[in-house]
C-alpha positions as a LaTeX table, in Angstrom:
\begin{tabular}{lrrr}
\hline
Residue & $x$ (\AA) & $y$ (\AA) & $z$ (\AA) \\
\hline
Met1 & 104.94 & 115.58 & 16.65 \\
Ser2 & 107.25 & 117.35 & 14.09 \\
Gln3 & 108.30 & 120.97 & 14.66 \\
Gly4 & 106.64 & 121.87 & 11.31 \\
Thr5 & 103.30 & 120.33 & 12.33 \\
Thr6 & 103.46 & 121.82 & 15.65 \\
Ala7 & 104.07 & 125.41 & 13.75 \\
Ala8 & 101.44 & 125.05 & 11.33 \\
Gln9 & 99.11 & 124.16 & 14.54 \\
Arg10 & 100.24 & 127.54 & 16.20 \\
Phe11 & 100.01 & 129.49 & 12.72 \\
Tyr12 & 96.51 & 128.22 & 11.80 \\
Gly13 & 95.04 & 128.43 & 15.22 \\
Arg14 & 96.37 & 132.29 & 15.65 \\
Trp15 & 94.42 & 133.27 & 12.63 \\
Ala16 & 91.53 & 131.01 & 12.95 \\
Arg17 & 89.01 & 134.08 & 13.09 \\
Leu18 & 90.27 & 135.66 & 10.24 \\
Tyr19 & 90.24 & 132.63 & 8.22 \\
Asp20 & 86.88 & 131.82 & 9.28 \\
Leu21 & 85.71 & 135.29 & 7.77 \\
Leu22 & 87.74 & 134.81 & 4.57 \\
Ala23 & 86.35 & 131.13 & 4.13 \\
Ser24 & 82.80 & 132.56 & 4.73 \\
Ala25 & 82.81 & 136.10 & 2.68 \\
Thr26 & 85.28 & 135.96 & $-0.21$ \\
Pro27 & 83.51 & 136.33 & $-3.51$ \\
Gly28 & 82.98 & 133.62 & $-5.36$ \\
Leu29 & 84.30 & 130.98 & $-3.20$ \\
Ala30 & 80.92 & 129.41 & $-2.16$ \\
Arg31 & 80.50 & 128.69 & $-5.75$ \\
Leu32 & 83.55 & 126.78 & $-5.97$ \\
Arg33 & 82.90 & 124.80 & $-2.83$ \\
Asp34 & 79.39 & 123.86 & $-4.48$ \\
Val35 & 81.27 & 122.68 & $-7.75$ \\
Ala36 & 83.51 & 120.67 & $-5.39$ \\
Val37 & 80.71 & 119.08 & $-3.64$ \\
Asp38 & 79.07 & 118.26 & $-6.68$ \\
Arg39 & 82.13 & 116.13 & $-7.75$ \\
Leu40 & 81.21 & 113.98 & $-4.63$ \\
Glu41 & 77.85 & 112.74 & $-5.99$ \\
Leu42 & 76.34 & 112.68 & $-2.36$ \\
Ser43 & 72.99 & 111.16 & $-1.67$ \\
Pro44 & 70.44 & 111.80 & 1.08 \\
Gly45 & 71.70 & 109.42 & 4.13 \\
Asp46 & 75.29 & 109.45 & 2.68 \\
Thr47 & 78.12 & 109.73 & 5.24 \\
Val48 & 81.03 & 112.09 & 4.18 \\
Val49 & 84.38 & 112.85 & 5.58 \\
Glu50 & 86.13 & 116.29 & 5.07 \\
Met51 & 89.70 & 115.92 & 5.21 \\
Gly52 & 91.30 & 119.54 & 6.98 \\
Cys53 & 87.71 & 120.67 & 7.66 \\
Gly54 & 88.87 & 124.04 & 9.08 \\
Thr55 & 86.45 & 126.38 & 10.63 \\
Gly56 & 83.69 & 124.15 & 8.67 \\
Ala57 & 82.92 & 126.70 & 6.11 \\
Asn58 & 82.16 & 123.27 & 3.83 \\
Phe59 & 79.47 & 121.82 & 6.24 \\
Pro60 & 76.77 & 123.59 & 4.87 \\
His61 & 77.28 & 122.50 & 1.46 \\
Leu62 & 78.02 & 119.01 & 2.60 \\
Arg63 & 74.41 & 119.05 & 4.55 \\
Glu64 & 72.59 & 120.04 & 1.97 \\
Arg65 & 73.52 & 117.09 & $-0.33$ \\
Val66 & 73.13 & 114.15 & 2.50 \\
Gly67 & 70.11 & 115.46 & 4.15 \\
Pro68 & 69.30 & 114.97 & 8.01 \\
Ala69 & 69.49 & 111.42 & 7.80 \\
Gly70 & 73.43 & 111.67 & 6.48 \\
Arg71 & 76.18 & 112.40 & 8.30 \\
Val72 & 79.05 & 114.95 & 7.77 \\
Val73 & 82.70 & 114.30 & 10.02 \\
Gly74 & 85.11 & 117.10 & 9.96 \\
Val75 & 88.85 & 116.31 & 10.63 \\
Asp76 & 91.19 & 119.00 & 11.33 \\
Phe77 & 94.53 & 118.83 & 13.75 \\
Thr78 & 94.13 & 122.81 & 14.63 \\
Ala79 & 92.18 & 123.42 & 18.10 \\
Gly80 & 91.85 & 126.84 & 16.94 \\
Met81 & 90.04 & 125.68 & 13.71 \\
Leu82 & 88.09 & 123.25 & 15.07 \\
Ala83 & 86.80 & 125.73 & 17.90 \\
Gln84 & 85.28 & 127.84 & 15.24 \\
Ala85 & 83.80 & 124.84 & 13.55 \\
Arg86 & 82.16 & 123.75 & 16.73 \\
Asp87 & 80.51 & 127.24 & 17.17 \\
Arg88 & 79.16 & 126.92 & 13.74 \\
Val89 & 77.96 & 123.73 & 14.47 \\
Glu90 & 76.06 & 124.49 & 17.63 \\
Arg91 & 75.04 & 127.98 & 16.44 \\
Glu92 & 73.14 & 126.08 & 13.52 \\
Gly93 & 71.68 & 123.33 & 15.98 \\
Trp94 & 73.64 & 120.83 & 13.23 \\
Arg95 & 73.15 & 117.30 & 15.01 \\
Asn96 & 74.56 & 115.15 & 12.11 \\
Val97 & 77.72 & 116.97 & 12.01 \\
His98 & 80.71 & 115.66 & 14.05 \\
Leu99 & 84.22 & 117.04 & 14.73 \\
Val100 & 87.24 & 115.14 & 15.43 \\
Arg101 & 90.70 & 116.29 & 15.91 \\
Ala102 & 93.51 & 114.27 & 13.81 \\
Asp103 & 95.94 & 114.68 & 11.11 \\
Ala104 & 93.89 & 114.37 & 7.84 \\
Ala105 & 96.92 & 112.71 & 6.20 \\
Ala106 & 96.53 & 110.03 & 8.80 \\
Phe107 & 93.19 & 109.72 & 9.86 \\
Glu108 & 91.06 & 106.49 & 9.06 \\
Pro109 & 87.52 & 106.01 & 9.64 \\
Arg110 & 86.21 & 103.55 & 11.69 \\
Glu111 & 84.37 & 102.15 & 8.76 \\
Arg112 & 84.05 & 102.96 & 5.02 \\
Val113 & 82.63 & 106.16 & 3.96 \\
Asp114 & 80.57 & 107.25 & 0.94 \\
Ala115 & 83.11 & 110.09 & $-0.03$ \\
Val116 & 85.83 & 112.19 & 1.21 \\
Leu117 & 86.49 & 115.91 & 0.38 \\
Ala118 & 89.69 & 118.01 & 0.95 \\
Thr119 & 89.93 & 121.89 & 0.00 \\
Phe120 & 93.29 & 123.63 & 0.11 \\
Val121 & 94.75 & 120.75 & 2.36 \\
Val122 & 97.14 & 118.72 & 0.03 \\
Gly123 & 99.48 & 121.52 & $-0.23$ \\
Met124 & 100.23 & 121.33 & 3.26 \\
Leu125 & 101.06 & 117.56 & 3.19 \\
Asp126 & 104.50 & 116.08 & 3.17 \\
Asp127 & 103.23 & 113.29 & 1.15 \\
Pro128 & 99.75 & 114.34 & $-0.61$ \\
Gly129 & 99.98 & 111.28 & $-3.07$ \\
Ala130 & 100.03 & 108.77 & 0.17 \\
Ala131 & 97.39 & 110.71 & 1.85 \\
Val132 & 94.87 & 110.55 & $-1.17$ \\
Asn133 & 95.43 & 106.77 & $-1.46$ \\
Arg134 & 94.70 & 106.50 & 2.33 \\
Trp135 & 91.46 & 108.42 & 1.89 \\
Ala136 & 90.40 & 106.45 & $-1.33$ \\
Asp137 & 91.06 & 103.23 & 0.82 \\
Ala138 & 88.24 & 104.90 & 3.29 \\
Val139 & 86.04 & 105.10 & 0.49 \\
Arg140 & 83.46 & 102.62 & $-0.47$ \\
Pro141 & 83.32 & 100.78 & $-3.86$ \\
Gly142 & 81.71 & 103.52 & $-6.20$ \\
Gly143 & 82.30 & 106.40 & $-3.99$ \\
Asn144 & 84.10 & 109.62 & $-4.76$ \\
Val145 & 87.10 & 111.71 & $-3.76$ \\
Ala146 & 87.28 & 115.44 & $-4.47$ \\
Leu147 & 90.17 & 118.02 & $-3.98$ \\
Leu148 & 89.72 & 121.47 & $-4.34$ \\
Asp149 & 93.35 & 123.41 & $-4.42$ \\
Ala150 & 95.08 & 126.34 & $-5.69$ \\
Gly151 & 98.44 & 126.71 & $-7.69$ \\
Gln152 & 100.08 & 128.72 & $-10.15$ \\
Ser153 & 98.26 & 129.39 & $-13.43$ \\
Gly154 & 99.49 & 127.93 & $-16.66$ \\
Arg155 & 97.52 & 130.41 & $-18.81$ \\
Pro156 & 99.03 & 132.89 & $-21.35$ \\
Tyr157 & 98.26 & 135.85 & $-19.21$ \\
Ala158 & 99.75 & 133.96 & $-16.02$ \\
Trp159 & 102.59 & 136.30 & $-15.08$ \\
Pro160 & 100.50 & 139.10 & $-13.12$ \\
Val161 & 98.19 & 136.22 & $-11.85$ \\
Asn162 & 100.83 & 134.42 & $-10.37$ \\
Gln163 & 102.67 & 136.78 & $-8.98$ \\
Ala164 & 99.88 & 137.61 & $-6.71$ \\
Phe165 & 99.11 & 134.28 & $-5.97$ \\
Arg166 & 103.05 & 134.04 & $-4.71$ \\
Gly167 & 102.43 & 136.92 & $-2.21$ \\
Leu168 & 99.02 & 135.17 & $-0.97$ \\
Val169 & 101.11 & 131.73 & $-0.44$ \\
Leu170 & 103.86 & 133.43 & 1.40 \\
Ala171 & 101.28 & 135.27 & 3.63 \\
Ser172 & 99.79 & 132.15 & 4.25 \\
Thr173 & 102.82 & 129.71 & 5.07 \\
Pro174 & 104.12 & 129.45 & 8.51 \\
Gly175 & 107.57 & 130.66 & 8.88 \\
Gly176 & 107.28 & 131.96 & 5.25 \\
Arg177 & 110.06 & 130.90 & 2.81 \\
Ser178 & 111.95 & 129.48 & 5.79 \\
Gly179 & 112.66 & 125.52 & 5.65 \\
Phe180 & 111.86 & 125.45 & 2.23 \\
Glu181 & 114.55 & 124.70 & $-0.39$ \\
Glu182 & 112.17 & 125.43 & $-3.13$ \\
Pro183 & 109.91 & 128.61 & $-3.05$ \\
Pro184 & 106.78 & 127.70 & $-1.15$ \\
Trp185 & 104.96 & 128.10 & $-4.41$ \\
Ala186 & 106.76 & 125.63 & $-6.35$ \\
Val187 & 106.33 & 123.02 & $-3.59$ \\
Leu188 & 102.35 & 123.67 & $-3.45$ \\
Asp189 & 102.50 & 123.17 & $-7.05$ \\
Asp190 & 104.02 & 119.89 & $-6.59$ \\
Arg191 & 102.31 & 118.81 & $-3.99$ \\
Val192 & 98.84 & 119.45 & $-5.68$ \\
Ala193 & 100.01 & 117.96 & $-8.84$ \\
Ala194 & 101.36 & 114.75 & $-6.68$ \\
Ala195 & 97.44 & 114.51 & $-5.01$ \\
Arg196 & 95.89 & 114.99 & $-8.09$ \\
Arg197 & 97.81 & 112.37 & $-10.15$ \\
Ala198 & 97.16 & 109.75 & $-7.29$ \\
Leu199 & 93.41 & 110.38 & $-7.40$ \\
Ser200 & 93.42 & 109.94 & $-11.31$ \\
Glu201 & 95.49 & 106.57 & $-10.89$ \\
Arg202 & 92.81 & 105.25 & $-8.57$ \\
Ser203 & 89.92 & 106.32 & $-10.27$ \\
Val204 & 87.77 & 104.67 & $-12.98$ \\
Ala205 & 86.05 & 108.38 & $-13.78$ \\
Val206 & 87.81 & 112.10 & $-13.29$ \\
Ala207 & 86.13 & 115.01 & $-13.70$ \\
Asp208 & 88.88 & 117.99 & $-13.80$ \\
Ser209 & 88.32 & 121.75 & $-14.08$ \\
Glu210 & 89.93 & 125.15 & $-13.68$ \\
His211 & 88.68 & 128.05 & $-12.20$ \\
Val212 & 89.83 & 132.01 & $-11.12$ \\
Leu213 & 92.01 & 132.58 & $-14.15$ \\
Gly214 & 93.47 & 128.91 & $-13.92$ \\
Val215 & 94.51 & 129.40 & $-10.45$ \\
Val216 & 91.81 & 127.09 & $-8.54$ \\
Arg217 & 91.52 & 123.35 & $-9.83$ \\
Ile218 & 88.64 & 121.22 & $-8.91$ \\
Thr219 & 89.45 & 117.43 & $-9.16$ \\
Gly220 & 86.44 & 114.52 & $-8.46$ \\
Gly221 & 87.16 & 110.97 & $-9.12$ \\
Arg222 & 85.11 & 107.87 & $-8.62$ \\
Leu223 & 86.54 & 104.98 & $-7.38$ \\
Pro224 & 86.16 & 101.19 & $-8.90$ \\
\hline
\end{tabular}
């Protein structure tokens, strides 16, 4: 395990409770999660894997689509995050939600699934394009992959929006700017673009949209 991975686990483990509060209570975020999950085109009985599930804020949206006969698998590499997710699953009595501690970039399900979701994950991966290709390989033909991410806005009024976004990126990056040859927000932009490009190349149908002043991007791709 690399030092960067270990540092990220400590960072997100330390702030798991606050992250859970923000993930659940931030205004408008639930609607964005709904849009991302809609891109998966799930049906009752489907199996969906969430890569980098964090504290499980997406689980209610996913369970609503797959129903009691479906299955939700949450994958995360941080023990503190999974502890919060496990508390949520036990509190709600969700018998069809299963948690796996693993690196989302390398996790491979035992059999092909109907869909893969990743929210605010690809920006943390060293090779997001390779990860997206691996996720696409895990999805059955005709299934879907959806990405929900944030990056700097390219809209005309972007300057003040991007200044605020850069501050948020610094606050949520383990070690701040240390360890980056470029500013972390530029690295994030490059990684998100690489992931979206990889998904577009693998898909026969792509749905792209921007939200929250152009900062949030949701990309869904249907596989051939």
